Amino acid sequence: MKKSIIITVAFLGLIFASCEKELDLNSPNDITVDQYWKTESDAQAGVNSIYAMFYKDGLWARWIYFRLDLTSDEGYSVSPWTELADWTRFNYINYNFWEGNAVTWRDTYKAIFRCNQVLANVPNITFQNEDAKKRIIAQAKFLRALHYYYAAVIWEDIPLVLDPSTPADLPKQVKVTEIWAQVEKDLNEAYADLPRDWSGADIGRPDKGAAKAFLAKVYMQQHKWAEAKTALEYLISGAGAKYSLQANYRDNFTDLRENNSESVFEIQFGDQRKGGTGEDQNAAVSSNRCQFFAPRGIGWSDGQARFWLVNAFKEEKNKDGNLDIRLRWTLYYPNLLADFGDKTYNRNWEWNNNEAWFRKGSRDYYRDNEDYYSQVNYRLVRYGDILLRYAEVLNELGNTAQAYQYVDMVRARANMNTLAVAHPEIGNNHDLFLERLKMERVLELAGESVRWEDLKRWGDLNTQASVDKIALRDSDFKNFKVGKNQRMPIPQTDVDNNPNLEQNSGY
């Protein structure tokens, strides 16, 4: 961890600012676009500036988790900051609310702008090694695809911007299907030129496996099951089959075993700089997630887990008659000490009896509080997820019997019985298998920012009957409007200022 991706990004905001009006100003102390983009080091710094966007408030430093984890039925907020909490329970009134919407929109398009600058300018730079140029361009394509992927999951119909923006631009809004198509294109082109592996200081950059994993995700969101199967097979049985499950489940959620054999793509966080999230030399490269999700008195406690997750883990014992070990490393809850001998941040339970909090990514193993500077990498895709996705794809393609083994690989790490032994009623029934797989994904991946896209992919947000079922375990879904709340509103200032934008349906 703490690789060159982190080390070289901070100063670049002075050069690669987003498409704001100050770009019209010509300061004699600033480097202009015409002066830049001349050398290989310019190109490398340019692509590193894209990675810097992971450390911004609107994205993976802080607020995107409220959209992906707390809006889903796994999490919620009872923050005293009412407007913030409302944005996790579908009470969207001010569409320009910064922390709930506008900053994530801004930082998403700022990241895309930086990708577009690299893609527009690096092809014109002379490199001694042409493969090095191709790898820089491929990283920019991968990262543009990543940001468009999450934008499509959150807002759906959005502007598709593929060139460096100018302040006068009024980008056109396109349907989410066109966004998916561009994500596919970028990822396929990135795959061709990304290496199978990185080494040394470059570990943590996307490789061919990361490209195939995100291709599988975008294919699955569109129910392109055959294409998803091909993408996943690269990681499981093809030329990229270098992954394996960590013996210790917890190794995926601390800073002690980062970039391990289970990691497909993870964001590299560090605590070596204690600045803010701006563009100065001391800009932080850390995660704020656990500061906002830790229990009261430990962090800000603006987000927590639904208690139904605790009960879900306790529905089935492992082969030895004990609790699923994944519960221990996934959640804080009242009986954690009684069940596993663990205190919560070295404290006896001090919160309500029906409360649970996300434990993954916390630093409780050597701290009794949290702060803004967590160095724990965030795993966007890991092999446990890949195996469960492959099982889902096989089931959708009519190969339910073949799908069992991939679920069993994940269950075996937790010392759980095989799926056939634990749930013989499933048989080869597609629907029963899918329903069980939904629970398997919760037990393996709860609190890892995949649940919202899962609910959308399964169609669980498309009918009142399915939403009513979710509301039984998450009362916030009583506010959910079918046909509206499966997407977020576009910030109203953008709609007002751009005649080519329409507010999302229902808002």
Coordinates of C-alpha atoms in Angstrom, one line a residue:
M1 CA 0.0 0.0 0.0
K2 CA 0.9 3.7 0.0
K3 CA 2.2 3.3 -3.5
S4 CA 3.2 5.9 -6.1
I5 CA -0.4 6.3 -7.0
I6 CA -0.9 8.1 -3.7
I7 CA 2.5 9.8 -3.5
T8 CA 2.3 11.8 -6.8
V9 CA -1.3 12.9 -7.0
A10 CA -1.8 15.9 -4.7
F11 CA -0.3 18.8 -6.7
L12 CA -2.1 17.9 -9.9
G13 CA -5.3 19.7 -9.0
L14 CA -3.6 23.0 -9.9
I15 CA -3.4 21.7 -13.4
F16 CA -6.3 19.4 -13.9
A17 CA -9.2 21.3 -12.3
S18 CA -12.7 20.4 -13.4
C19 CA -14.7 22.4 -16.0
E20 CA -15.4 25.4 -13.8
K21 CA -15.4 29.0 -14.8
E22 CA -12.0 29.7 -13.3
L23 CA -10.5 27.8 -16.3
D24 CA -11.2 31.0 -18.3
L25 CA -8.7 32.9 -16.3
N26 CA -5.0 32.9 -17.4
S27 CA -2.8 33.3 -14.4
P28 CA 0.9 33.8 -15.2
N29 CA 1.7 31.4 -12.4
D30 CA -0.4 28.5 -13.8
I31 CA 0.6 25.9 -16.3
T32 CA -1.8 25.9 -19.3
V33 CA -3.0 23.0 -21.3
D34 CA -0.9 24.1 -24.2
Q35 CA 2.2 24.2 -22.1
Y36 CA 1.5 20.8 -20.6
W37 CA 1.1 17.3 -22.1
K38 CA 4.6 17.3 -23.6
T39 CA 6.4 14.5 -21.8
E40 CA 6.0 11.0 -20.5
S41 CA 6.1 12.4 -16.9
D42 CA 3.3 14.7 -17.9
A43 CA 1.2 11.7 -19.0
Q44 CA 2.0 9.7 -15.9
A45 CA 1.1 12.6 -13.6
G46 CA -2.1 13.1 -15.6
V47 CA -3.3 9.6 -15.1
N48 CA -2.3 9.7 -11.4
S49 CA -4.5 12.8 -11.0
I50 CA -7.5 10.5 -11.9
Y51 CA -6.6 8.3 -8.9
A52 CA -6.6 11.4 -6.7
M53 CA -10.4 11.6 -7.2
F54 CA -10.9 8.5 -5.1
Y55 CA -9.9 10.7 -2.1
K56 CA -12.5 13.4 -2.6
D57 CA -15.6 13.9 -0.4
G58 CA -18.2 13.1 -3.0
L59 CA -16.6 9.8 -4.0
W60 CA -14.8 7.1 -2.0
A61 CA -13.4 9.2 0.7
R62 CA -16.9 9.8 2.2
W63 CA -20.3 10.4 0.7
I64 CA -20.8 7.7 -1.9
Y65 CA -21.2 5.1 0.8
F66 CA -24.4 6.9 1.9
R67 CA -25.7 6.2 -1.6
L68 CA -24.6 2.6 -2.0
D69 CA -24.8 1.2 1.5
L70 CA -27.2 3.3 3.5
T71 CA -29.8 3.7 0.8
S72 CA -30.0 0.0 0.5
D73 CA -31.8 -2.3 3.0
E74 CA -28.5 -3.0 4.7
G75 CA -28.1 0.4 6.3
Y76 CA -29.8 3.5 7.5
S77 CA -29.2 6.8 9.3
V78 CA -30.6 8.4 12.4
S79 CA -28.2 11.3 12.2
P80 CA -29.3 14.4 14.0
W81 CA -28.5 16.1 10.7
T82 CA -32.0 15.5 9.5
E83 CA -31.4 16.4 5.8
L84 CA -28.5 14.0 5.6
A85 CA -30.6 11.2 7.1
D86 CA -33.4 12.0 4.8
W87 CA -31.2 11.3 1.8
T88 CA -30.9 7.7 3.0
R89 CA -34.7 7.2 3.3
F90 CA -35.9 8.6 0.0
N91 CA -37.0 11.9 1.3
Y92 CA -35.4 14.0 -1.4
I93 CA -36.5 17.7 -1.1
N94 CA -33.5 19.8 -1.9
Y95 CA -32.0 18.1 -5.0
N96 CA -28.9 20.4 -4.6
F97 CA -28.2 19.1 -1.1
W98 CA -24.4 19.0 -1.2
E99 CA -23.6 16.0 1.0
G100 CA -26.5 13.9 -0.3
N101 CA -26.2 14.5 -4.0
A102 CA -24.4 17.5 -5.6
V103 CA -20.9 16.8 -4.4
T104 CA -21.0 13.2 -5.7
W105 CA -22.3 14.4 -9.0
R106 CA -19.6 17.1 -9.1
D107 CA -16.7 14.8 -8.2
T108 CA -17.9 12.1 -10.6
Y109 CA -17.8 14.4 -13.5
K110 CA -14.5 16.0 -12.3
A111 CA -13.0 12.5 -12.4
I112 CA -14.4 11.9 -15.9
F113 CA -12.9 15.2 -17.0
R114 CA -9.5 14.1 -15.8
C115 CA -9.9 10.8 -17.7
N116 CA -10.9 12.7 -20.8
Q117 CA -7.9 15.0 -20.6
V118 CA -5.5 12.0 -20.5
L119 CA -7.4 10.3 -23.4
A120 CA -7.3 13.5 -25.5
N121 CA -3.7 14.4 -24.9
V122 CA -1.6 11.4 -24.2
P123 CA -1.9 9.9 -27.7
N124 CA 0.0 12.9 -29.0
I125 CA 3.0 12.5 -26.6
T126 CA 6.1 10.6 -27.8
F127 CA 7.1 7.7 -25.6
Q128 CA 10.3 5.7 -25.7
N129 CA 8.1 2.6 -25.0
E130 CA 4.8 2.5 -26.8
D131 CA 3.5 -0.1 -24.4
A132 CA 3.9 2.4 -21.5
K133 CA 1.7 4.8 -23.4
K134 CA -0.9 2.2 -24.0
R135 CA -1.0 1.3 -20.3
I136 CA -1.6 4.9 -19.3
I137 CA -4.4 5.3 -21.8
A138 CA -5.9 1.9 -20.7
Q139 CA -5.9 3.1 -17.1
A140 CA -7.8 6.2 -18.1
K141 CA -10.4 4.2 -20.0
F142 CA -10.8 1.8 -17.0
L143 CA -11.2 4.7 -14.6
R144 CA -13.7 6.5 -16.8
A145 CA -15.7 3.3 -17.1
L146 CA -15.6 2.9 -13.3
H147 CA -17.0 6.3 -12.7
Y148 CA -19.6 6.1 -15.3
Y149 CA -20.7 2.7 -13.9
Y150 CA -21.4 4.1 -10.5
A151 CA -23.0 7.2 -12.0
A152 CA -25.4 5.0 -14.0
V153 CA -26.2 2.9 -10.9
I154 CA -27.0 6.0 -8.9
W155 CA -28.7 8.4 -11.5
E156 CA -29.2 6.3 -14.7
D157 CA -30.0 8.8 -17.5
I158 CA -27.0 11.3 -17.4
P159 CA -24.8 13.3 -19.7
L160 CA -22.2 11.2 -21.6
V161 CA -19.1 13.4 -21.9
L162 CA -16.1 11.9 -23.8
D163 CA -14.0 15.0 -24.5
P164 CA -12.3 17.5 -22.1
S165 CA -15.0 19.9 -21.0
T166 CA -15.1 23.7 -21.4
P167 CA -17.2 26.1 -19.2
A168 CA -19.5 26.8 -22.1
D169 CA -20.4 23.1 -22.7
L170 CA -24.0 21.9 -22.4
P171 CA -23.7 18.2 -22.5
K172 CA -26.6 16.1 -23.7
Q173 CA -28.3 13.6 -21.5
V174 CA -28.5 10.0 -22.7
K175 CA -30.4 6.9 -21.7
V176 CA -28.7 4.6 -19.2
T177 CA -28.4 2.0 -22.0
E178 CA -26.0 4.3 -23.8
I179 CA -23.9 4.8 -20.6
W180 CA -23.7 1.0 -20.2
A181 CA -22.5 0.7 -23.9
Q182 CA -19.7 3.2 -23.3
V183 CA -18.7 1.5 -20.1
E184 CA -18.4 -1.8 -22.0
K185 CA -16.4 -0.1 -24.8
D186 CA -14.0 1.5 -22.4
L187 CA -13.5 -1.7 -20.4
N188 CA -12.9 -3.9 -23.4
E189 CA -10.4 -1.4 -24.8
A190 CA -8.7 -1.1 -21.4
Y191 CA -8.5 -4.9 -21.1
A192 CA -6.5 -5.1 -24.3
D193 CA -3.7 -2.9 -23.1
L194 CA -3.7 -3.4 -19.3
P195 CA -1.1 -5.9 -17.9
R196 CA -2.1 -9.1 -16.3
D197 CA -0.2 -8.1 -13.2
W198 CA 1.4 -5.0 -11.8
S199 CA 4.5 -5.1 -9.5
G200 CA 6.3 -2.9 -7.0
A201 CA 5.1 0.6 -6.6
D202 CA 2.4 0.1 -9.3
I203 CA 0.5 -2.6 -7.3
G204 CA -3.1 -1.3 -6.9
R205 CA -3.5 -0.1 -10.5
P206 CA -6.2 -1.9 -12.5
D207 CA -5.1 -5.0 -14.4
K208 CA -6.8 -7.2 -16.9
G209 CA -8.7 -9.0 -14.1
A210 CA -10.1 -5.7 -12.8
A211 CA -11.4 -4.8 -16.3
K212 CA -13.0 -8.2 -16.7
A213 CA -14.6 -7.9 -13.3
F214 CA -16.2 -4.6 -14.1
L215 CA -17.3 -5.9 -17.5
A216 CA -19.1 -8.7 -15.6
K217 CA -20.8 -6.2 -13.4
V218 CA -22.0 -4.0 -16.2
Y219 CA -23.2 -7.0 -18.2
M220 CA -25.0 -8.4 -15.3
Q221 CA -26.8 -5.1 -14.6
Q222 CA -28.2 -5.4 -18.2
H223 CA -28.9 -9.2 -17.8
K224 CA -26.4 -10.0 -20.5
W225 CA -25.7 -13.3 -18.8
A226 CA -23.7 -15.0 -21.6
E227 CA -21.3 -12.0 -21.9
A228 CA -21.0 -11.9 -18.1
K229 CA -20.1 -15.6 -18.0
T230 CA -17.3 -15.1 -20.5
A231 CA -15.9 -12.1 -18.5
L232 CA -16.0 -14.0 -15.2
E233 CA -14.4 -17.1 -16.6
Y234 CA -11.3 -15.1 -17.3
L235 CA -10.9 -14.7 -13.6
I236 CA -12.0 -18.2 -12.5
S237 CA -10.6 -20.6 -15.1
G238 CA -9.0 -18.5 -17.9
A239 CA -5.7 -16.8 -18.4
G240 CA -6.4 -14.5 -15.5
A241 CA -7.1 -17.2 -12.9
K242 CA -4.6 -16.0 -10.3
Y243 CA -7.2 -15.3 -7.5
S244 CA -8.0 -17.3 -4.4
L245 CA -10.0 -16.8 -1.3
Q246 CA -8.1 -15.7 1.8
A247 CA -8.1 -18.3 4.5
N248 CA -8.9 -15.6 7.0
Y249 CA -12.1 -13.7 6.0
R250 CA -11.0 -10.7 8.0
D251 CA -7.9 -10.2 5.9
N252 CA -10.2 -8.4 3.3
F253 CA -11.1 -5.6 5.7
T254 CA -8.0 -4.3 7.4
D255 CA -4.7 -2.7 6.4
L256 CA -2.7 -5.7 7.3
R257 CA -3.2 -7.9 4.2
E258 CA -4.0 -5.5 1.5
N259 CA -3.8 -6.3 -2.3
N260 CA -3.9 -10.0 -1.4
S261 CA -4.9 -13.0 -3.5
E262 CA -8.6 -12.2 -3.1
S263 CA -8.3 -8.6 -4.2
V264 CA -9.5 -7.9 -7.8
F265 CA -9.5 -4.1 -7.5
E266 CA -9.2 -2.0 -4.4
I267 CA -8.7 1.7 -3.7
Q268 CA -5.3 2.5 -2.1
F269 CA -5.8 4.6 1.0
G270 CA -3.1 5.9 3.3
D271 CA -2.8 8.0 6.5
Q272 CA 0.5 9.6 5.8
R273 CA -1.1 13.0 5.0
K274 CA -3.5 14.7 7.4
G275 CA -4.8 17.5 5.2
G276 CA -8.3 18.1 3.8
T277 CA -9.7 16.8 0.5
G278 CA -8.7 19.7 -1.7
E279 CA -5.9 19.9 -4.2
D280 CA -3.0 21.2 -2.0
Q281 CA 0.3 19.4 -1.3
N282 CA -1.0 18.0 1.9
A283 CA -4.3 16.7 0.6
A284 CA -5.4 13.6 2.4
V285 CA -5.4 10.2 0.7
S286 CA -7.4 8.5 3.4
S287 CA -10.9 7.1 3.9
N288 CA -13.5 8.8 6.1
R289 CA -16.0 5.9 5.9
C290 CA -15.4 4.5 9.4
Q291 CA -15.4 7.9 11.0
F292 CA -19.0 8.4 9.7
F293 CA -20.1 4.7 10.3
A294 CA -18.6 4.0 13.8
P295 CA -20.8 3.7 16.8
R296 CA -21.7 6.8 18.9
G297 CA -18.8 8.2 20.9
I298 CA -16.3 6.5 18.6
G299 CA -17.1 8.2 15.3
W300 CA -19.8 10.5 13.9
S301 CA -22.3 7.6 13.7
D302 CA -24.2 9.0 10.8
G303 CA -24.7 5.6 9.2
Q304 CA -25.3 2.2 10.7
A305 CA -26.4 -1.3 9.8
R306 CA -29.9 -2.8 9.9
F307 CA -30.4 -5.3 12.7
W308 CA -32.0 -7.9 10.4
L309 CA -28.4 -8.6 9.2
V310 CA -27.5 -10.0 12.6
N311 CA -30.5 -12.3 12.6
A312 CA -29.7 -13.4 9.1
F313 CA -26.2 -14.6 10.1
K314 CA -27.8 -16.5 13.0
E315 CA -30.3 -18.5 11.0
E316 CA -27.7 -21.2 10.1
K317 CA -24.9 -22.7 12.2
N318 CA -21.6 -23.8 10.7
K319 CA -20.4 -27.5 10.5
D320 CA -19.4 -27.4 14.2
G321 CA -22.7 -26.0 15.4
N322 CA -21.2 -22.5 15.9
L323 CA -22.1 -19.1 14.5
D324 CA -21.0 -18.0 11.1
I325 CA -17.6 -16.4 11.6
R326 CA -18.4 -13.8 9.0
L327 CA -20.8 -12.2 11.5
R328 CA -17.9 -11.5 13.8
W329 CA -16.0 -9.4 11.2
T330 CA -19.1 -7.8 9.5
L331 CA -21.0 -6.1 12.4
Y332 CA -20.9 -4.7 15.8
Y333 CA -24.0 -5.7 17.8
P334 CA -25.1 -6.2 21.4
N335 CA -24.0 -9.8 21.8
L336 CA -20.7 -9.6 20.0
L337 CA -18.8 -10.1 23.3
A338 CA -21.0 -13.0 24.3
D339 CA -20.9 -14.6 20.9
F340 CA -17.2 -14.1 19.9
G341 CA -15.4 -12.6 22.9
D342 CA -14.9 -9.3 21.2
K343 CA -15.5 -5.9 22.7
T344 CA -16.6 -3.0 20.5
Y345 CA -13.6 -0.7 20.1
N346 CA -12.3 -2.1 23.4
R347 CA -15.6 -1.1 25.1
N348 CA -18.4 -3.1 26.6
W349 CA -21.7 -2.6 24.6
E350 CA -22.9 1.0 25.3
W351 CA -25.7 1.3 22.7
N352 CA -29.3 0.2 22.2
N353 CA -30.1 -3.5 22.2
N354 CA -31.5 -3.4 18.6
E355 CA -28.6 -1.6 17.1
A356 CA -25.9 -2.8 14.7
W357 CA -22.9 -1.1 13.1
F358 CA -20.7 -1.9 10.2
R359 CA -17.3 -3.4 11.3
K360 CA -15.6 -4.0 8.0
G361 CA -12.9 -1.5 7.4
S362 CA -12.7 -0.4 11.0
R363 CA -9.5 0.0 13.0
D364 CA -10.8 -1.4 16.3
Y365 CA -7.9 -3.9 16.5
Y366 CA -5.6 -1.1 17.7
R367 CA -7.8 1.9 18.4
D368 CA -10.7 2.9 20.6
N369 CA -12.0 5.6 18.3
E370 CA -12.0 6.6 14.7
D371 CA -11.0 9.7 12.7
Y372 CA -10.9 11.1 9.2
Y373 CA -7.6 9.4 8.3
S374 CA -8.2 5.7 7.9
Q375 CA -5.5 3.9 5.9
V376 CA -7.6 0.8 5.2
N377 CA -7.9 0.0 1.5
Y378 CA -11.5 -0.3 0.2
R379 CA -12.0 -3.5 -1.9
L380 CA -14.4 -2.6 -4.7
V381 CA -14.2 -6.1 -6.1
R382 CA -12.9 -9.3 -4.5
Y383 CA -12.9 -12.9 -5.5
G384 CA -15.6 -13.9 -3.1
D385 CA -17.9 -11.6 -5.0
I386 CA -16.7 -13.0 -8.3
L387 CA -17.6 -16.6 -7.3
L388 CA -21.1 -15.6 -6.2
R389 CA -21.6 -13.6 -9.4
Y390 CA -20.6 -16.6 -11.5
A391 CA -23.1 -18.8 -9.6
E392 CA -25.8 -16.2 -10.3
V393 CA -24.9 -16.2 -14.0
L394 CA -24.9 -19.9 -14.3
N395 CA -28.3 -20.1 -12.7
E396 CA -29.7 -17.5 -15.1
L397 CA -28.3 -19.5 -18.0
G398 CA -30.1 -22.7 -16.8
N399 CA -27.1 -24.3 -15.3
T400 CA -28.3 -24.3 -11.7
A401 CA -26.7 -27.6 -10.8
Q402 CA -23.3 -26.3 -11.9
A403 CA -23.7 -23.1 -9.9
Y404 CA -23.7 -24.9 -6.5
Q405 CA -19.9 -25.4 -6.4
Y406 CA -19.1 -21.7 -6.6
V407 CA -21.4 -20.9 -3.7
D408 CA -19.9 -23.8 -1.8
M409 CA -16.4 -22.4 -2.2
V410 CA -17.5 -19.2 -0.5
R411 CA -19.4 -21.1 2.2
A412 CA -16.5 -23.4 2.9
R413 CA -14.2 -20.6 4.0
A414 CA -16.7 -19.9 6.7
N415 CA -16.9 -23.6 7.6
M416 CA -20.5 -23.7 6.5
N417 CA -22.1 -26.9 5.2
T418 CA -22.6 -27.2 1.4
L419 CA -25.6 -25.5 0.0
A420 CA -27.2 -28.8 -0.9
V421 CA -26.9 -30.1 2.6
A422 CA -28.0 -26.9 4.3
H423 CA -30.9 -26.2 1.9
P424 CA -31.9 -29.4 0.1
E425 CA -35.3 -27.9 -0.8
I426 CA -33.7 -25.8 -3.5
G427 CA -32.8 -28.6 -5.9
N428 CA -32.4 -27.3 -9.4
N429 CA -35.2 -24.7 -9.1
H430 CA -34.0 -21.4 -10.6
D431 CA -36.2 -19.2 -8.4
L432 CA -35.3 -20.9 -5.1
F433 CA -31.6 -20.9 -6.0
L434 CA -31.7 -17.2 -6.7
E435 CA -33.6 -16.4 -3.5
R436 CA -30.9 -18.3 -1.5
L437 CA -28.1 -16.6 -3.5
K438 CA -29.5 -13.3 -2.5
M439 CA -28.9 -14.2 1.1
E440 CA -25.5 -15.7 0.4
R441 CA -24.4 -12.4 -1.0
V442 CA -25.6 -10.6 2.1
L443 CA -23.7 -13.0 4.4
E444 CA -20.5 -12.7 2.3
L445 CA -20.7 -9.0 1.2
A446 CA -22.8 -7.0 3.6
G447 CA -21.5 -3.5 4.0
E448 CA -19.3 -3.6 0.9
S449 CA -21.3 -1.2 -1.3
V450 CA -22.8 -3.9 -3.7
R451 CA -26.3 -4.3 -2.2
W452 CA -27.9 -1.3 -4.1
E453 CA -26.8 -2.6 -7.5
D454 CA -27.9 -6.1 -6.5
L455 CA -31.4 -4.9 -5.6
K456 CA -31.6 -3.1 -9.0
R457 CA -30.3 -6.1 -11.0
W458 CA -32.7 -8.5 -9.4
G459 CA -35.7 -6.2 -10.1
D460 CA -36.5 -6.0 -6.4
L461 CA -37.2 -2.2 -6.8
N462 CA -39.5 -2.6 -9.7
T463 CA -42.8 -3.7 -8.2
Q464 CA -44.7 -2.5 -5.1
A465 CA -45.0 -6.1 -3.9
S466 CA -41.2 -6.6 -3.9
V467 CA -40.6 -3.2 -2.3
D468 CA -43.2 -4.0 0.4
K469 CA -41.1 -7.1 1.2
I470 CA -38.0 -5.0 1.6
A471 CA -39.9 -2.6 3.9
L472 CA -40.5 -5.4 6.3
R473 CA -36.8 -5.4 7.2
D474 CA -36.1 -1.7 6.3
S475 CA -38.9 0.7 7.2
D476 CA -37.3 3.4 5.1
F477 CA -38.6 1.6 2.1
K478 CA -42.2 2.6 3.1
N479 CA -41.1 6.0 1.6
F480 CA -39.9 4.3 -1.7
K481 CA -41.9 5.2 -4.8
V482 CA -41.7 2.6 -7.5
G483 CA -40.6 4.0 -10.9
K484 CA -38.9 7.0 -9.2
N485 CA -36.6 6.2 -6.3
Q486 CA -34.6 3.5 -8.0
R487 CA -32.6 6.5 -9.3
M488 CA -31.6 9.7 -7.6
P489 CA -32.5 13.2 -8.8
I490 CA -30.0 15.1 -10.8
P491 CA -28.8 18.2 -9.0
Q492 CA -31.4 20.9 -9.9
T493 CA -28.8 23.6 -10.6
D494 CA -27.5 21.5 -13.4
V495 CA -30.9 20.9 -14.8
D496 CA -31.7 24.7 -14.6
N497 CA -28.4 25.7 -16.3
N498 CA -28.4 23.1 -19.0
P499 CA -31.3 23.0 -21.5
N500 CA -30.1 19.6 -22.7
L501 CA -30.9 18.1 -19.2
E502 CA -34.2 16.9 -17.9
Q503 CA -34.8 16.0 -14.3
N504 CA -35.1 12.3 -13.8
S505 CA -38.6 10.8 -14.0
G506 CA -40.8 11.4 -11.0
Y507 CA -38.8 14.2 -9.5

